[in-house]
Structure formats: structure tokens, C-alpha cells
Amino acid sequence: MIRLAVVGLGKMGLSHHAMINAHPGVDVAAVCDTTGYVLDVLNKYTGVKTYTDFEAMLREVELDAIIIATPSSMHAQMVKAALDKGLHVFCEKPFCLDTAEGEEVTRIAAEKGLVSQVGYHYRFVGAFQEVKRLLDAGAIGEVTHVLAEAYGPVVLKPKGGTWRTQRAHGGGCLYDYAAHPLNLVNWYLGMPTSVGGSVLNSIFSQETDDEVFGTLYYEGGQSAQISVNWSDESYRKMSTKITIWGTNGRIYADRQECQVYLREVPESLPGFQKGWTVRYTTDLTEPVWFYLRGEEYSAQLDYFVRCIEAGKGGENVNSFASATETDKVISMMIADAEQGASFASGAAQPVVAKQKKGLMTSLFGR
Amino acid sequence: MDRLLFGDNQFFGVNHMSEEKARAQSMRFQDIQAVIDVLDNAYDEGVKTFMCTTHDRIALVCDHMRADPERYKDFHFYPCMPYAHKYANAVTEDGMIGALKRFMPDEGLINAALRGGMSLAKKDIEGITTLLVDAEMKMFTGLSTPVIFLQNVVVDLLLGLGFKEAFRIFADHVKKRYNAEPGFITMNMPMLLDVLEEQGIENPIVCSNINKIGFRMCGGFEAYEQALKTKKFRAIAMSVYASGAIAPKEAIEWVCQQPNIESIVFGASSRGNIRNTKELVDRYWPK
């Protein structure tokens, strides 16, 4: 039985608590939050041991693992304290706002051989896993471009007073929404060499961004474009989509389905057709022990538990090291956006390289 | 309960198979008259119970039914509460307590204000729960609501947290205040049944995915089969087509062979599809 604590009982923390509490291999030994109110209600009705003091909880409760779902600005310090105690850590995303701190805790976790995982749950969505499988199998040949999008109705008016509306605490469309498609692009293409054209715009929020656009550049000439908006009411809930173009076709995926167009079918992919093949979530999703809000949320926690049981630290999906890469791309985009546009329309026009004379001009002259 | 209940996912752009299809549906049903037309089709085909979320737009359907009591005298609503997304987004904007306050009835009733304020102060979940239920039920005033459901997001959150007493509070309030049967929607049916039994909620109405391919039947296919065979509860099967992954005839034939299922809830956007499901059920589920 793994003894575990949940820290931070906001939207994510509370649902993590519910799912992990239902896990047969886990005993939730304590929960911790600064809001005494939620704690008191939980304690009164479920009997769980509660703390408002994180340090005191670490001192007093015998634990093997911890789930940290506090605002991102608090992650680095809490993760470090937990690792120092020898605990396996599952931390919410975005991981660390300061990438140097992210690298430090990544190193500590690796040295201690502890399981470290960050809650990028889209890597546990069947359709996005299928995309990874297809890319690894070389399904669409050489990848040339990725379009990664996320839209949803979170901030729809100029109001709101939680940490999620402040970039300094890890709030905003870039940290909350764009982090997910960026993380998927990192999974599919690796780290970009540079970013450009980053736009972090406010639509309604005073202290953070509501729409995010930008380009990631890769070695070998590949590129990815990011288009994210969390003030889009035309979506019922968060919708994340990936489109990937390659020399042999195109892949489109969202949470429900994976559509593939193949010009030729590689031998490594039996069951696929020339032209379109569509696979749906009903086919791509593995059953979970407990369902609250999508299989992926349950699956990532179950995976965390299994990694602990198997003593497998370091090489797991969504490790601190991989989440720190996503943090780095986020930092690059912030820095790029601050620089502003790379070329102004009023400036002297660049000299365009003259085209070589074509065959017709050569033959007939002018 | 009728054997066939009409669901509402198709009206609100919920489609577990395709986002494109979901969007097309939300365009088609943008005008509430399009929703009412399909409900009329269902009603005229003999499907007279509408199992619906407490989405704001349902209030318009309620107004329509209230305006013509003669035409809709056999029409029943099975409200399913709460419509979770409005709460989830509110929590992001206002935090947990702020969101709770936002959804307390604000009609200025001293009673409600007292019940809410006192309950919040005393951390008394009974007062808060009953107030939220009453707020969600307002749109159904004067209409028939013989069964009132708690949505799966809330049921399964409470179930996971071990907040077992809340089921009892909900059940008691729904019976006492609305003279209705409490119902529970869940994705974890076997686990929920044990807890409801423990809470002394007898022969509960429980709605869960029950389909031939085991899609979203958490706890496992065998546990569901076992529960249907041995547990005393009134089962409603949803997602019988598994979002279209199973052909209609095969799906209905299989569900109708399972023991102890009292009703099937299904969604459809055309009279033809409603009739097809009705015919299949009449064929494979003889009275």
C-alpha cells in the first residue's frame, strides 16, 4: 500500500484526491491546503487527516509519495522539500516557472532514483498516443510541419481574482492552456532550436494573456505553429487538436479521434488503408479502474502508482526532465513575445535575392 | 419508468466520437425550436420522458411545455444536475468558495440566504446541497419531475472522495421536497452500488454505461454483469451504442438480454432514428 498525500485542493487537486483515494493500491494519509474551509468540510464528512501547514505534514505523516497541485509559483519549493524527504512526486503542470529551479529538482529526483511525474494528461489520451505510435512507425514519412491548437471558454469577461488570472503565479492562457499543445509538440518533435513570432495577448485579463500564438523551429527545417485561445466561447470545453503534415500524408487528432491520410501504407502499419483511416476513442482508450473526468486523468495517476511499485524512477512518461523542456519552451515564448515583432512595416524593405533568369528569359532575352 | 428515455447530449454538442459532429449538432440545435421539434417527434413516437441536464437552455423547453399542458400532459422530465461546466469554469474564475456563492439562489429569499449563509458558516453540507438542488430545480416548476438525478461528475467525485453522506442527503431532499425518486448517474456503477447500500438507500435508480463492448464501464465488464445479476437496484443503461461503435441492432439486442435493466436512455436527432430505436426495443425486449 502506497501512503500518499495530496497538497492543494483546487480544481485539479480535488479531482486527483478523489481518483487516487479510489485506487486500490493507495492509502491517502493526509491532505493539505491553505483554505481551512475546504479542509474542514472534507475532514468532517470523509475523515481524512488534514493540514494547513505543508512542513508540519511532511514532518508528522509517514509518506511514500505526494501529489502537488498548488499554484505553479509554489511548485519548486514544495517539490524540493518532498524530494528531500525521499518521496515520489506527482506535480501539476506547468512544472516550474523558473527553469533553473526545474533543472535542480530534476537532478535531485534523478540522484535519489525517485519517480517524478508532471500532470500533462494529454500524453495519456488514446488518440494522442496513437499519433506518437504513428510517428514512431514513420507513417507519414518525413514530418514537415505541426499545427498545435487549443481553444476553450475559460475567461470570458474582464474579471476574476484567482491565481489563475495572474501570470506571476503561473496563471494565464500560456501556462494553463498552451502548455498542453506545447508539451505534445515536444513529445512528437523534441525540443525546438528556437521560437519566433510569439504573441501573448490579453483579451479580457488584466494580469495575464488570453491568446497565444507562435512558431517553433526545429533542426532539419521542421516547424510547428501554436494557436491557443481560452476566451473562445464557441467551444463547450477545452479542445486540443494536433495536425501533422509529412511527405507521406497527414495526421489529425483530438481527444475523440485520430484521422490519418496515407499516400502509401508502410508495412509497419497493418490495418491501415491508402487514403483515410479513422480510429475513435472507443477503440483507442484502455479501461481504467475509476472514472471521474476522462480516462487520461485516471490513467496518469495509475501509471504513477505503477512506476512507484516497479521502482522505476527517471525514465517514465512526463518525468520532471521532460516537463522542464516544456517549461523552457514557455520561457522562450515569453522572451520572444517581449521582444515584439521582428520586422516593422515602416522599416527599410529587405532586399529580396534576385531570381536566376528562367529558361524562357535565357532563350528569348528581353 | 418507461423503457425508453430520451437523452439530451445531441442538443448540446456532446458527442463522444467526433468534435466535428458535435459542432454540427450544436449549430443545428441553436434554435430551441429545433430541440422542441425533435422532442415532439419523440413524444409522438411514444418516448415521453426527457432525461436532461439543467443547462440554461432547458429552461426554454420547460417554458414551452408549461404553455401547452394539454398537449404535453404525459410528458415527464428527469432533470440531471448540475450542469457541471458552468461550475468548473466558475471555479477557475472565482475559486471554490466564490463559485459556490455565485450559484446560491439570489432571489432575495430570507430563508435561502439564511440557509446558505448559515450552512456555509457551519460547514453544513446538507444546507448547501439542498440549496443548490433547489436552485437547479427552479426551471421545472409546475412540470412533472418524477425522478431527479445527480450527474456523474458529482456522483463520482463524491464517491472517490468518500463523501458518502451526500448521497443520503440528496436522496432525502429529493423525496421530501419534490416527491421524486432520487437517481444517480455514474461511470463506476459497481463501486457506487456498494456505497448506496451502505447508506441505506434502498433499490436505487442508477444510470450507467452498459454496452456490449464495455466502453466506460469502470470496475470492469464482469463486475457490471455480476451487479446486474445479483444487486437490488433499478438499472438504466446509457451509451448502449457506445457512441456509435456498435451497430444499433446488435447493441439493442445485447442490452435487452441483460437481466434487471429497467430503462434505456438514448439520444437521436431525427424521427427516423427515434423510431428505429423504438422498434428495436419493441422487438428484442418483449413486455
XYZ file of C-alpha atoms in Angstrom, chain B residues 29-286:
258
model
C -29.954 22.886 -32.329
C -29.005 26.520 -31.788
C -32.652 27.481 -32.194
C -34.610 25.990 -29.311
C -37.465 25.251 -31.707
C -35.248 22.613 -33.364
C -34.877 20.924 -29.970
C -38.603 21.109 -29.318
C -39.344 19.655 -32.772
C -37.226 16.580 -32.014
C -38.821 16.249 -28.570
C -42.226 16.429 -30.254
C -41.133 13.666 -32.645
C -40.068 11.528 -29.709
C -43.282 12.239 -27.813
C -45.404 11.328 -30.831
C -43.406 8.112 -31.238
C -44.274 7.255 -27.643
C -40.978 8.284 -25.992
C -42.375 10.562 -23.320
C -39.593 11.024 -20.801
C -36.832 13.570 -21.338
C -33.718 12.959 -19.252
C -31.923 16.288 -19.420
C -29.152 18.312 -17.795
C -30.057 21.536 -16.050
C -28.463 23.535 -18.856
C -29.791 27.104 -19.090
C -31.421 26.383 -22.448
C -33.575 23.634 -20.981
C -35.480 26.416 -19.222
C -36.820 27.408 -22.660
C -38.039 23.860 -23.261
C -39.738 23.979 -19.865
C -41.491 27.231 -20.788
C -42.759 25.665 -23.987
C -44.173 22.606 -22.197
C -45.762 24.714 -19.491
C -47.532 26.820 -22.094
C -49.401 23.815 -23.521
C -50.302 21.487 -20.648
C -52.924 19.649 -22.682
C -50.512 18.652 -25.459
C -47.784 17.611 -23.003
C -49.869 16.050 -20.254
C -47.907 12.767 -20.392
C -44.519 14.408 -20.764
C -42.028 13.847 -17.942
C -38.701 15.487 -17.201
C -35.914 13.599 -15.441
C -33.621 16.521 -14.507
C -29.914 15.678 -14.147
C -27.988 18.138 -12.072
C -25.795 20.050 -12.007
C -24.681 21.131 -15.473
C -21.045 20.778 -14.459
C -19.200 23.023 -16.909
C -20.730 26.210 -15.580
C -19.392 25.328 -12.129
C -15.984 24.237 -13.384
C -15.414 27.477 -15.263
C -16.718 29.483 -12.310
C -14.171 27.806 -10.037
C -11.373 28.923 -12.383
C -12.655 32.497 -12.247
C -13.736 32.847 -8.626
C -12.164 29.985 -6.700
C -14.091 27.278 -4.869
C -15.983 29.351 -2.304
C -16.590 32.231 -4.715
C -18.149 29.842 -7.201
C -20.346 28.331 -4.519
C -21.591 31.755 -3.518
C -22.281 32.645 -7.125
C -24.720 29.758 -7.512
C -26.625 30.249 -4.319
C -30.165 31.382 -5.118
C -30.186 35.170 -5.196
C -33.883 35.787 -5.396
C -33.672 37.511 -2.045
C -35.476 34.866 -0.038
C -34.554 35.367 3.567
C -34.893 31.659 4.090
C -32.467 30.799 1.305
C -29.974 33.432 2.386
C -30.114 32.152 5.950
C -29.911 28.534 4.952
C -26.984 29.286 2.629
C -25.134 31.689 4.885
C -25.564 29.572 7.968
C -24.643 26.407 6.140
C -21.512 27.964 4.710
C -20.533 29.192 8.144
C -21.267 25.892 9.892
C -19.700 23.802 7.129
C -23.016 22.036 6.980
C -23.130 20.298 3.639
C -26.817 19.479 3.975
C -27.911 23.106 3.745
C -25.606 23.863 0.828
C -26.599 20.740 -1.090
C -30.316 21.293 -0.705
C -29.962 24.937 -1.733
C -28.048 24.032 -4.879
C -30.645 21.395 -5.734
C -33.446 23.927 -5.280
C -31.635 26.458 -7.469
C -31.303 23.873 -10.253
C -34.932 22.758 -9.916
C -36.417 26.227 -10.315
C -36.831 25.916 -14.081
C -39.047 22.827 -13.712
C -41.693 24.455 -11.511
C -45.139 23.108 -12.355
C -43.814 20.280 -14.551
C -43.650 16.569 -13.862
C -40.228 15.504 -12.499
C -40.758 12.010 -11.069
C -37.021 11.172 -10.975
C -34.220 13.635 -10.229
C -30.640 12.647 -10.984
C -27.282 13.642 -9.662
C -24.848 13.909 -12.600
C -21.920 11.546 -12.872
C -19.236 14.223 -12.430
C -20.612 14.985 -8.964
C -21.576 11.410 -8.062
C -18.149 10.092 -8.981
C -16.320 12.978 -7.296
C -18.218 12.318 -4.049
C -17.700 8.586 -4.483
C -13.946 8.996 -4.925
C -13.602 11.380 -2.007
C -15.627 9.073 0.221
C -18.227 11.801 0.795
C -20.864 9.134 1.250
C -23.365 11.028 3.352
C -24.012 13.435 0.481
C -25.890 10.686 -1.416
C -28.207 10.218 1.528
C -28.772 13.984 1.853
C -29.574 14.287 -1.855
C -31.913 11.293 -1.797
C -33.820 12.521 1.248
C -34.203 16.048 -0.084
C -35.434 14.938 -3.490
C -38.016 12.656 -1.904
C -39.206 15.125 0.689
C -39.215 18.352 -1.277
C -40.114 17.125 -4.775
C -41.847 13.860 -4.034
C -39.477 12.352 -6.583
C -37.239 9.308 -6.763
C -33.526 10.055 -6.480
C -31.361 8.811 -9.306
C -27.605 8.543 -9.646
C -25.565 8.665 -12.833
C -22.125 7.087 -12.587
C -19.204 5.718 -14.569
C -18.337 3.434 -11.653
C -21.543 1.502 -11.109
C -20.346 -1.497 -9.046
C -18.442 0.743 -6.616
C -21.386 3.153 -6.266
C -23.888 0.376 -5.558
C -21.882 -0.736 -2.526
C -21.826 2.796 -1.128
C -25.551 3.422 -1.733
C -26.317 0.155 0.014
C -24.102 1.175 2.934
C -26.008 4.484 3.141
C -29.307 2.626 3.334
C -30.593 3.949 0.011
C -32.761 1.048 -0.992
C -33.360 -0.159 -4.530
C -31.762 2.963 -6.028
C -32.154 4.143 -9.602
C -28.668 4.018 -11.100
C -27.834 5.080 -14.638
C -24.525 3.941 -16.108
C -22.894 2.950 -19.369
C -23.979 -0.567 -20.250
C -22.864 -1.681 -23.687
C -21.612 -4.758 -25.443
C -18.007 -3.538 -25.814
C -17.593 -2.449 -22.177
C -16.955 1.188 -23.098
C -16.582 3.325 -19.953
C -17.792 0.592 -17.631
C -15.279 1.162 -14.847
C -14.757 -1.658 -12.454
C -14.855 -3.992 -15.430
C -17.355 -5.744 -17.645
C -17.645 -8.773 -15.322
C -18.337 -6.613 -12.286
C -21.194 -4.968 -14.210
C -22.612 -8.325 -15.255
C -22.362 -9.540 -11.691
C -24.059 -6.413 -10.316
C -26.933 -6.742 -12.782
C -27.414 -10.371 -11.772
C -27.131 -10.048 -8.020
C -27.719 -6.490 -6.770
C -31.075 -4.972 -5.981
C -31.280 -1.734 -7.930
C -33.150 -0.208 -10.854
C -30.676 -0.015 -13.717
C -30.816 2.450 -16.581
C -28.457 1.699 -19.448
C -26.829 4.603 -21.228
C -24.298 4.729 -24.052
C -25.739 1.442 -25.333
C -24.422 2.244 -28.813
C -21.020 3.216 -27.310
C -21.109 6.488 -29.259
C -21.829 4.653 -32.491
C -19.130 1.981 -32.121
C -21.788 -0.756 -32.064
C -24.413 -1.206 -34.783
C -27.936 -0.383 -33.493
C -29.452 -3.860 -33.891
C -26.503 -5.610 -32.254
C -26.377 -3.034 -29.450
C -30.075 -3.202 -28.541
C -30.313 -6.965 -28.890
C -27.449 -7.387 -26.410
C -28.746 -4.850 -23.866
C -32.207 -6.399 -23.942
C -30.704 -9.769 -22.995
C -29.157 -8.395 -19.788
C -31.062 -9.015 -16.569
C -32.529 -6.325 -14.346
C -32.345 -3.359 -16.745
C -35.419 -1.208 -16.398
C -34.778 1.501 -18.980
C -32.516 2.564 -21.788
C -31.642 6.215 -22.305
C -30.705 7.181 -25.856
C -30.227 10.268 -27.951
C -31.292 10.883 -31.536
C -31.715 13.873 -33.817
C -34.287 12.580 -36.277
C -37.683 10.988 -36.134
C -36.368 8.079 -38.212
C -33.655 7.244 -35.676
C -36.071 7.562 -32.769
C -38.466 5.170 -34.495
C -35.678 2.710 -35.295
C -34.555 2.512 -31.683
C -38.160 2.190 -30.534
C -38.794 -0.653 -32.993
C -35.628 -2.485 -31.995
C -36.541 -2.256 -28.326
C -40.099 -3.461 -29.011
C -38.672 -6.388 -30.977
C -35.911 -7.532 -28.600
C -37.470 -6.554 -25.287
C -40.937 -8.063 -25.282
